[in-house]
CSV table of C-alpha atoms in Angstrom, one decimal:
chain,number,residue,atom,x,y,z
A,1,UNK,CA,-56.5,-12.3,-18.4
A,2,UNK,CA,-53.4,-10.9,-19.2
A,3,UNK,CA,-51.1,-12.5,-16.8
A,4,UNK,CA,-49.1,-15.8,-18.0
A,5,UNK,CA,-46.1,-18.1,-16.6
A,6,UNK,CA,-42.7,-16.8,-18.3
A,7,UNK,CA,-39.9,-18.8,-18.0
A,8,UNK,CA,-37.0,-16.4,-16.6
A,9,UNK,CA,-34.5,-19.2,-16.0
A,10,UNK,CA,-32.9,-22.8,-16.6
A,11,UNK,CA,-30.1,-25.1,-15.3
A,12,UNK,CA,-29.3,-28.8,-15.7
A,13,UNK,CA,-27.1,-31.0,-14.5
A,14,UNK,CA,-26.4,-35.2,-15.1
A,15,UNK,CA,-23.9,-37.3,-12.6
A,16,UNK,CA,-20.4,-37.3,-13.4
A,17,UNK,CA,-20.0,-40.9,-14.1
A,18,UNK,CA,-20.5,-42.1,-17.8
A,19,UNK,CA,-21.1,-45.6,-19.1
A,20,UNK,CA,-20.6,-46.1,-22.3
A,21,UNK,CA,-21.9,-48.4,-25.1
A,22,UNK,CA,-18.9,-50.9,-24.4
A,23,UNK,CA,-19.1,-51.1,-21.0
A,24,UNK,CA,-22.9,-52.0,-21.3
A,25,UNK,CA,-21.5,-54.9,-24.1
A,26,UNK,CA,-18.9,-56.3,-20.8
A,27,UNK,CA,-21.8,-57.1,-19.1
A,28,UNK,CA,-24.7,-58.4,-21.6
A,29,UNK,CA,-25.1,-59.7,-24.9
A,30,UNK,CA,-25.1,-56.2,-27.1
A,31,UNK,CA,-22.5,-54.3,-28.6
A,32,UNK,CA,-22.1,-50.8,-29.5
A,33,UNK,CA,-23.3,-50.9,-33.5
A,34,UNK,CA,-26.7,-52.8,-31.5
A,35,UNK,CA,-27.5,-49.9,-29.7
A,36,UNK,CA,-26.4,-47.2,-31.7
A,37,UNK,CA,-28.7,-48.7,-34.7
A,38,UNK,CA,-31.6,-48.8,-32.8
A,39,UNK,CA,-31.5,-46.1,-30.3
A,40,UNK,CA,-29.3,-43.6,-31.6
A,41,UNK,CA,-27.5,-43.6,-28.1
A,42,UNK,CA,-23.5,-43.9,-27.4
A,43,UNK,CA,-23.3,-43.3,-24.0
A,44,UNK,CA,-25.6,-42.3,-20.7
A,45,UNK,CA,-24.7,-40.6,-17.2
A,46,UNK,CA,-25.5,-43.0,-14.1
A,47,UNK,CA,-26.5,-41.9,-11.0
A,48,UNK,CA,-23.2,-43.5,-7.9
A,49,UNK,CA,-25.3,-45.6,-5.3
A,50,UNK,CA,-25.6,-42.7,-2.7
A,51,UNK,CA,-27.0,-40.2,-5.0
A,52,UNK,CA,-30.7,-39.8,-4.8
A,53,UNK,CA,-33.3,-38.2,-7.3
A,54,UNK,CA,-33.2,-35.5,-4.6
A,55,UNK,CA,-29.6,-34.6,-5.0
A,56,UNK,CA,-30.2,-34.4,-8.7
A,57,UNK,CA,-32.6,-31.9,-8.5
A,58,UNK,CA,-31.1,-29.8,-6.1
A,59,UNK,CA,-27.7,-29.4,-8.5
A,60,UNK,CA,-30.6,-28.8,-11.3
A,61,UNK,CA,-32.8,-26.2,-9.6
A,62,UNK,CA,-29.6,-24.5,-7.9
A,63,UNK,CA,-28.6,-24.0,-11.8
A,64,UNK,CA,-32.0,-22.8,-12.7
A,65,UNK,CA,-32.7,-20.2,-9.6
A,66,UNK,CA,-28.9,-19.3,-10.2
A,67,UNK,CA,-30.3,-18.3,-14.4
A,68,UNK,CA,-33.2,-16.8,-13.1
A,69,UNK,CA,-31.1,-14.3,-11.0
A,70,UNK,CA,-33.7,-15.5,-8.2
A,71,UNK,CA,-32.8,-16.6,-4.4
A,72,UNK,CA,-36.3,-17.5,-3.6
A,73,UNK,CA,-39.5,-18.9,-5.5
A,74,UNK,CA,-43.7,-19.6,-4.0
A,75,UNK,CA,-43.6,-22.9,-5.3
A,76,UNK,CA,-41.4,-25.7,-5.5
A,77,UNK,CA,-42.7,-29.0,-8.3
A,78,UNK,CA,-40.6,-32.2,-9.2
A,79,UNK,CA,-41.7,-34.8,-11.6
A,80,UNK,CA,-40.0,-38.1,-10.9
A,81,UNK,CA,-40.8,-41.7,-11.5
A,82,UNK,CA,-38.1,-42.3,-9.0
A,83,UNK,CA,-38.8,-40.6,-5.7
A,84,UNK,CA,-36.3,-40.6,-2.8
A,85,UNK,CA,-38.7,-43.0,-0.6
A,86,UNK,CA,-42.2,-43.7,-1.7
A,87,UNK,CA,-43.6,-41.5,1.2
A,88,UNK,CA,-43.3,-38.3,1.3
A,89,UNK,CA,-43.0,-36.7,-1.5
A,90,UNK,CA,-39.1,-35.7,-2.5
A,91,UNK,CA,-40.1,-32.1,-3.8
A,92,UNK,CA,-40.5,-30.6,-0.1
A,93,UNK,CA,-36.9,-32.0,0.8
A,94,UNK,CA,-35.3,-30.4,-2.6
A,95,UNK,CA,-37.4,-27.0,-1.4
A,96,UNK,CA,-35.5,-26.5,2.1
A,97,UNK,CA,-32.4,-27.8,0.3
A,98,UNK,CA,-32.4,-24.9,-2.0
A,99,UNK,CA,-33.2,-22.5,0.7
A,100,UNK,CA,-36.7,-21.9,0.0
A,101,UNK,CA,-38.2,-22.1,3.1
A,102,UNK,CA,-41.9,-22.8,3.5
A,103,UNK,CA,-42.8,-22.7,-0.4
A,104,UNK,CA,-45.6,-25.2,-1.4
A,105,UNK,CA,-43.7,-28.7,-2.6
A,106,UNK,CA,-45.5,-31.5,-4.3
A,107,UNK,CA,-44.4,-34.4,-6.6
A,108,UNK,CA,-46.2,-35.1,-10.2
A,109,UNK,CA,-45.9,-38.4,-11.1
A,110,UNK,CA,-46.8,-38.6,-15.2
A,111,UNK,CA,-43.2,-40.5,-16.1
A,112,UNK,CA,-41.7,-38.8,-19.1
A,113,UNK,CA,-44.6,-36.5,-19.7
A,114,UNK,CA,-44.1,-35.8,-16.4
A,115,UNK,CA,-42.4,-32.1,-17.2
A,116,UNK,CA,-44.4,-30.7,-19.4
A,117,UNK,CA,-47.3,-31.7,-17.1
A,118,UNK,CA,-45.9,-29.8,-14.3
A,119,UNK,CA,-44.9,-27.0,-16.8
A,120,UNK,CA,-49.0,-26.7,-17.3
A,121,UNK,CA,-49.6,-26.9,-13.0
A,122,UNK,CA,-47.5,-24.4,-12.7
A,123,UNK,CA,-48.2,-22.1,-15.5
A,124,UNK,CA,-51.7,-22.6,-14.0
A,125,UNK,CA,-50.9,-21.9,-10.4
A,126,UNK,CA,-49.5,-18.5,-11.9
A,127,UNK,CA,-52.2,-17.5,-14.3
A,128,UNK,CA,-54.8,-17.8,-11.5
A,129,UNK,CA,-52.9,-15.6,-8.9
A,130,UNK,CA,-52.2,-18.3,-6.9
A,131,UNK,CA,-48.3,-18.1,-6.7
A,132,UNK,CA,-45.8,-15.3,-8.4
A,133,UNK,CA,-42.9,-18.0,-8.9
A,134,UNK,CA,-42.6,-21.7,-9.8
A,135,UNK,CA,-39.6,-23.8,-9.8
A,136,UNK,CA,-40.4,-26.6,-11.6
A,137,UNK,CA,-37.9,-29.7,-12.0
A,138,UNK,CA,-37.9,-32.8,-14.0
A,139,UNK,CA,-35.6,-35.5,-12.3
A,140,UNK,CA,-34.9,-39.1,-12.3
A,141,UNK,CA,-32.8,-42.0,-11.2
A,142,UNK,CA,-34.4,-44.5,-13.6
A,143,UNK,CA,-31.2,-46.5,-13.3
A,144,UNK,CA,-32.4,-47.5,-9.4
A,145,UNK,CA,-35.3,-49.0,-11.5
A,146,UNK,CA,-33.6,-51.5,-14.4
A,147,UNK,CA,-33.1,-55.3,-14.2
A,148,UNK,CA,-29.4,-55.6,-14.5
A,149,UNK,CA,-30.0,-58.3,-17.3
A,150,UNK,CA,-32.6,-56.6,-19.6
A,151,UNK,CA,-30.2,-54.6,-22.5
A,152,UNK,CA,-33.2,-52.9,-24.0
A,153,UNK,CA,-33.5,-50.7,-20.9
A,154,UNK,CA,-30.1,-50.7,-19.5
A,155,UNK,CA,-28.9,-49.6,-23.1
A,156,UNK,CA,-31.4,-46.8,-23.3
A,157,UNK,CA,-31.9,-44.8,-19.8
A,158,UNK,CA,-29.3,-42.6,-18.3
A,159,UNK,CA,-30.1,-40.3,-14.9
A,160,UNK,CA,-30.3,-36.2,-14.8
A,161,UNK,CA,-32.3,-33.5,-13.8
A,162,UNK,CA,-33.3,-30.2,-15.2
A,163,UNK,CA,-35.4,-27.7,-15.0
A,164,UNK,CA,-36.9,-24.0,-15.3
A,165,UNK,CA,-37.9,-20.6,-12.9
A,166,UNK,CA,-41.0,-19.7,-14.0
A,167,UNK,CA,-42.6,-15.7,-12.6
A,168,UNK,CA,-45.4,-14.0,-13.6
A,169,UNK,CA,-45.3,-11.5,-16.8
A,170,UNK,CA,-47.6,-11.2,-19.8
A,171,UNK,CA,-48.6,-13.6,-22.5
A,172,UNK,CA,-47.1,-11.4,-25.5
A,173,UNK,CA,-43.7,-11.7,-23.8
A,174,UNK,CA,-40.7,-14.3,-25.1
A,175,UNK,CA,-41.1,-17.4,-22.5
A,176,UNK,CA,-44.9,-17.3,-21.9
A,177,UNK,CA,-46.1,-20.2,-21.5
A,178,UNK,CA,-49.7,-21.2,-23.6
A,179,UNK,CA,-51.6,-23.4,-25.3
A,180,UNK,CA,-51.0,-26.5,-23.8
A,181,UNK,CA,-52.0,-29.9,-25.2
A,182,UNK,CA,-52.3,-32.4,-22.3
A,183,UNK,CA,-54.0,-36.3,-22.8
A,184,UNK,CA,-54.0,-39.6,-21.3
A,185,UNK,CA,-55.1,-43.3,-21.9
A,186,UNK,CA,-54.9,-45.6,-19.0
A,187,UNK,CA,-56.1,-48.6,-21.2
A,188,UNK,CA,-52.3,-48.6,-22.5
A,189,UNK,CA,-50.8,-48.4,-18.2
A,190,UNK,CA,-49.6,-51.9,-18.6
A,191,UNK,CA,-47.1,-50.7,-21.5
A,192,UNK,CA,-45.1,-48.9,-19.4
A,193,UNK,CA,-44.6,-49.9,-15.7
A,194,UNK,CA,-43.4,-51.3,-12.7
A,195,UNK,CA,-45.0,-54.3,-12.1
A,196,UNK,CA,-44.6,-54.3,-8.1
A,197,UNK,CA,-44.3,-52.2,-5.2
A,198,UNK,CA,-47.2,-49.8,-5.2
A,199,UNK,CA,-50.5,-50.6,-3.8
A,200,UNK,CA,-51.6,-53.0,-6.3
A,201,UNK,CA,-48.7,-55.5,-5.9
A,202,UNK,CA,-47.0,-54.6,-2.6
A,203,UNK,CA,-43.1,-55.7,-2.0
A,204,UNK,CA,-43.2,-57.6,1.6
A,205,UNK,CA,-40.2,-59.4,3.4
A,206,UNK,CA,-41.1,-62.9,3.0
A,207,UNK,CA,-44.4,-62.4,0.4
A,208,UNK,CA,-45.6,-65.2,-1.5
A,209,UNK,CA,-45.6,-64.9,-5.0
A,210,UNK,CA,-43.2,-63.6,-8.0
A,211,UNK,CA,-42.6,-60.1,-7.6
A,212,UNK,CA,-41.1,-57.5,-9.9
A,213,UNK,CA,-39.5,-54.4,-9.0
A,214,UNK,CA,-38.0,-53.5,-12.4
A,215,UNK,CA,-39.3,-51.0,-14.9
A,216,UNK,CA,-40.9,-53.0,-18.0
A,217,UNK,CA,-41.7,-52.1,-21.6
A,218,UNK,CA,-43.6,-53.2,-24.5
A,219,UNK,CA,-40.8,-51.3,-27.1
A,220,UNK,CA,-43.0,-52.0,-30.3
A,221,UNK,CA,-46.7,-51.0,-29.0
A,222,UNK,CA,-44.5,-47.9,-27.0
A,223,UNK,CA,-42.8,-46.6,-30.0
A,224,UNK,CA,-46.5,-46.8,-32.3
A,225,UNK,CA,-48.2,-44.8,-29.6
A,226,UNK,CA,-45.5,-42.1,-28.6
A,227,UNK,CA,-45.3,-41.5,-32.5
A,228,UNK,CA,-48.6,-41.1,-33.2
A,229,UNK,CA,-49.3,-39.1,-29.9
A,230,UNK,CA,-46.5,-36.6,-29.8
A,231,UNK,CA,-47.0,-35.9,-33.6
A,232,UNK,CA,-50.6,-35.1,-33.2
A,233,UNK,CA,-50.5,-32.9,-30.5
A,234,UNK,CA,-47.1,-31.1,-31.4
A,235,UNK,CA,-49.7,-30.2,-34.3
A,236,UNK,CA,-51.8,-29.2,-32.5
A,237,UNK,CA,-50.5,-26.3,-30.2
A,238,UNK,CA,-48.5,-25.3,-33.0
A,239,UNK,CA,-51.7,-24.7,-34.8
A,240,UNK,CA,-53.5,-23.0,-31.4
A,241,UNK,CA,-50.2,-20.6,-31.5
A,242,UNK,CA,-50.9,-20.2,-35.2
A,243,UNK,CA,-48.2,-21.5,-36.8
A,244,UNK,CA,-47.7,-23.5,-39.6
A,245,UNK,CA,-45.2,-26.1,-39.5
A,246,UNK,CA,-42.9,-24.7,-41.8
A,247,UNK,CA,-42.5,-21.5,-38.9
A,248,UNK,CA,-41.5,-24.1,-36.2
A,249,UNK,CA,-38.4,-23.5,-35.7
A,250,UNK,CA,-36.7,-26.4,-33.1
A,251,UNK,CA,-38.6,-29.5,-32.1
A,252,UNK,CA,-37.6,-30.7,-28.6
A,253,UNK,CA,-39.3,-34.2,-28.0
A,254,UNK,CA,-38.7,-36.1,-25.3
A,255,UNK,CA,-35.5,-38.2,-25.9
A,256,UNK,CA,-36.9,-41.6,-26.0
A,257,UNK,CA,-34.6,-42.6,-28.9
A,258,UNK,CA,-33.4,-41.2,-32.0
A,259,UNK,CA,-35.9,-43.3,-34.0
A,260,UNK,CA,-38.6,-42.0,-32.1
A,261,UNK,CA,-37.7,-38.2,-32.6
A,262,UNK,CA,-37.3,-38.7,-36.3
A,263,UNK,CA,-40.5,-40.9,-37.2
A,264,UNK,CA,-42.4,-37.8,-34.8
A,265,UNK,CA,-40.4,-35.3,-37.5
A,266,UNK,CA,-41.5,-37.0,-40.6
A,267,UNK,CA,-44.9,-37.7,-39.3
A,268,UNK,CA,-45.4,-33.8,-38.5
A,269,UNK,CA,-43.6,-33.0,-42.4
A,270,UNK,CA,-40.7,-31.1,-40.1
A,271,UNK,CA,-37.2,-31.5,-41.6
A,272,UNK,CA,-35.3,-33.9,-38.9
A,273,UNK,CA,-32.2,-30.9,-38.5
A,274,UNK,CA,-35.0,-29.3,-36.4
A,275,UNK,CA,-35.0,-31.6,-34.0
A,276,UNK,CA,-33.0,-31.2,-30.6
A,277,UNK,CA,-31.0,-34.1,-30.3
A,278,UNK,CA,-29.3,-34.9,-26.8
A,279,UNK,CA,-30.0,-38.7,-26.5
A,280,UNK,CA,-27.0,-39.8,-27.6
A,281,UNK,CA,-25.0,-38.5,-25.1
A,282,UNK,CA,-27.0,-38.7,-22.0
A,283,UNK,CA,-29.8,-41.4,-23.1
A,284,UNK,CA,-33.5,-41.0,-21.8
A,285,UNK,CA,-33.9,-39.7,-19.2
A,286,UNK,CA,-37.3,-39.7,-18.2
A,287,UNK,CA,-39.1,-36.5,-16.8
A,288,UNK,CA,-35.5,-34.5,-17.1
A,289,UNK,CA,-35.1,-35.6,-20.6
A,290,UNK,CA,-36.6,-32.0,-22.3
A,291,UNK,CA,-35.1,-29.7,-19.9
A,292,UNK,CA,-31.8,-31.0,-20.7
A,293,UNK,CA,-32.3,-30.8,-24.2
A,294,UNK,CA,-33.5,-27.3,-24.0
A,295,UNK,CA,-29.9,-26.4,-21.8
A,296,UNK,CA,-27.9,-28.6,-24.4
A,297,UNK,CA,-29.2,-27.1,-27.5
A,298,UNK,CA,-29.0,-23.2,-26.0
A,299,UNK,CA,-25.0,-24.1,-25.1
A,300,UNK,CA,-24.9,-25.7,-28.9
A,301,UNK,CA,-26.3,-22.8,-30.4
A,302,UNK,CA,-29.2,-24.4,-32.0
A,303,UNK,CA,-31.8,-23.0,-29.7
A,304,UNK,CA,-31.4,-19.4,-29.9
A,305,UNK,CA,-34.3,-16.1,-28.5
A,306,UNK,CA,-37.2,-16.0,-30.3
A,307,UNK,CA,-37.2,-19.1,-31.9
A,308,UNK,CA,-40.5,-20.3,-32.3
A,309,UNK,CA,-40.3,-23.8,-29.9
A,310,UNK,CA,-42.6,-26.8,-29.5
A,311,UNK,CA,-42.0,-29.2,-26.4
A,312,UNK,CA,-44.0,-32.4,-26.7
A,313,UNK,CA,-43.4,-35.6,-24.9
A,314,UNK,CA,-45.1,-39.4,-24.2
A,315,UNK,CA,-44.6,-41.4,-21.3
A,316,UNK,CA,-46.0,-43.8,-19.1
A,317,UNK,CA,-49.6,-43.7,-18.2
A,318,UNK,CA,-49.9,-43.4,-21.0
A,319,UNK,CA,-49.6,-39.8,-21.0
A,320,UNK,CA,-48.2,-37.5,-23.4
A,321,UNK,CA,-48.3,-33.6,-24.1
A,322,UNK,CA,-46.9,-30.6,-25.4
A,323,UNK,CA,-46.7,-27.2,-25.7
A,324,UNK,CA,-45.9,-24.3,-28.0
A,325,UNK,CA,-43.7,-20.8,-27.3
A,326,UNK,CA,-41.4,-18.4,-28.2
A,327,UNK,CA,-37.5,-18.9,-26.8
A,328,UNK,CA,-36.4,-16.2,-24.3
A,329,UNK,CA,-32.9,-14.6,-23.9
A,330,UNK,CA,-31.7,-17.0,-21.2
A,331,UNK,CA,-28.3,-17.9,-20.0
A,332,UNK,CA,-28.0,-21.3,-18.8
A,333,UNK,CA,-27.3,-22.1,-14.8
C-alpha cells in the first residue's frame, strides 16, 4: 500500500519544420487574425513525409530515459491516434529502438486523453508490483490524418511527441502519481473521428461507396463537452488530493485551443495565468499535447518543484481525464 508511480524523468521533442499561420492562408481561405482569434494558435510543427509517429517517439523517450538518468525501463506505452501501420502496434518498434530489449510494449488508443490514460496503466502496472519502470509516451502525426482543404483542422493540429520515466517510490514523494479521474461516453464517438478505415468502414482498392479517411470534428458540440468535462474532473482530483482551488498552482490542459483552456479556467474559478499555455507555438497535438506542455513550461520557468499540478484532458471517444500531484525536481531531456 505504500508503493506509487513517481515520475523520475521527461523529454520532448516536435519536427523541425514549422508552418506558420501565413503559409496555412497560401493555401485556403483563412488568414492569420482567423486563426489567431479563434484558436489562440500562430504556428504548428509538421511532421516531413518520411517521419513516422515511431520516430517521434523515439527522439521523445530518448529525451525522457536521458532525464531519468535511466538506460533501461520494464515497460514501454505509446498513446497514438496515428500508429505507424494499423497492425502491430508501434510501441514494441519504439521499445527495441530505444534499446530496451524485451520490455512489455503496447499501444493505448484514447486520442487526446490518450496520455493521461496511459499515465493511470502505468501508474497501475507499478502500484501492483507488476513492473519497477514505465516509459510512457504520448505521440502523434495527426497531420497524416487532415483533409488538405478543411482550415479548421489544418489551422489547429501540429505533430510532437513527449513523454515521462516513471519507477517505483512512495506516494508521499514529489512526482507520485494518485487520484486519477478517468471517464468515457461513447454516445458522443461520432464527434470526433475518422469516418473510414477501421473495421466498421474498411478502405479497399476499388470499394464501392464514398469513403473518408480524414479526421472530422463537430467544433461546437466538441468545445461544450471538453469544457464541461475537463472542468469537472480537474475538480475533482484536486479535491481527492485535498486542495482547494485557490492552492492549484499550474493548470496544464490539454492544448485543444486557447479558448478551450480558458473557458476550463473560468469554469473551475482558476485565474487564467495559471494555465500552461504552449498551443500557440506548436498547436494540438493530440496525445503529446500535455507532455510538451509540462517540458515547455519547466524550460519557461512557470512550472517549478513542488508546485501543486493538475493534468486533465478530453479527447475523442469521448474520453477525458485528469489527474492531480506535486512537481518534482526534474531537468528536462
Amino acid at each position: 500500500m505504500n508503493r506509487a508511480a513517481v515520475i523520475r524523468g521527461i523529454g520532448a521533442w516536435v519536427p523541425p519544420r514549422i508552418v506558420t499561420n501565413d503559409e496555412l492562408a497560401q493555401e485556403l481561405d483563412t488568414s492569420d487574425e482567423w486563426i489567431r482569434s479563434r484558436t489562440g494558435i500562430s504556428q504548428r510543427h509538421i511532421a516531413d513525409p518520411d517521419t513516422a509517429t515511431s520516430d517521434l517517439a523515439v527522439e521523445a523517450g530518448g529525451r525522457a530515459l536521458k532525464s531519468a538518468s535511466a538506460s533501461s525501463v520494464d515497460c514501454v506505452i505509446v498513446a497514438t491516434s496515428t500508429p505507424d501501420r494499423p497492425c502491430p502496434a508501434t510501441a514494441p518498434l519504439v521499445a527495441s529502438r530505444l534499446g530496451l530489449g524485451t520490455a512489455a510494449a503496447f499501444d493505448v488508443g484514447a486520442v487526446c486523453t490518450g496520455f493521461l490514460y496511459s499515465l493511470a496503466v502505468g501508474a497501475g502496472l507499478i502500484a501492483a508490483g507488476t513492473v519497477e519502470s514505465v516509459l510512457v509516451l504520448g505521440a502523434d502525426t495527426f497531420s497524416t490524418l487532415l483533409d488538405p482543404g478543411d482550415r479548421s483542422t489544418r489551422a489547429v493540429f501540429g505533430d510532437g511527441a513527449g513523454g515521462v520515466v516513471l519507477a517505483a517510490g512512495t506516494p508521499d514523494e514529489p512526482g507520485a502519481l494518485g487520484h486519477f479521474d478517468l471517464a468515457s461516453d461513447g454516445v458522443g464517438s461520432e464527434l470526433i473521428t475518422v469516418p473510414s478505415g477501421g473495421s466498421r468502414d474498411p478502405m479497399r482498392t476499388g470499394s464501392a461507396g464514398a469513403a473518408d479517411p480524414y479526421f472530422r470534428m463537430e467544433g461546437k458540440a466538441v468545445f461544450r463537452n471538453a469544457v464541461e468535462r475537463m472542468a469537472a474532473s480537474a475538480l475533482r482530483v484536486a479535491e481527492a488530493r485535498g486542495w482547494s482551488v485557490r492552492a492549484v498552482d499550474l493548470l496544464v490542459a490539454h492544448q485543444a485551443n486557447l479558448r478551450i483552456m480558458h473557458a476550463v479556467a473560468d469554469q473551475m474559478r482558476l485565474p487564467r495565468e495559471r494555465c500552461a499555455v504552449n498551443v500557440d507555438h506548436v498547436g494540438n497535438t493530440a496525445a503529446a499535447s500535455i507532455p510538451l506542455a509540462l517540458v515547455d513550461a519547466m524550460d519557461d520557468g512557470t512550472l517549478r518543484p513542488e508546485h501543486r499540478v493538475v493534468l486533465t484532458a478530453f479527447g475523442g471517444g469521448l474520453t477525458w481525464g485528469s489527474c492531480a500531484l506535486r512537481w518534482p525536481d526534474l531537468v528536462p531531456g
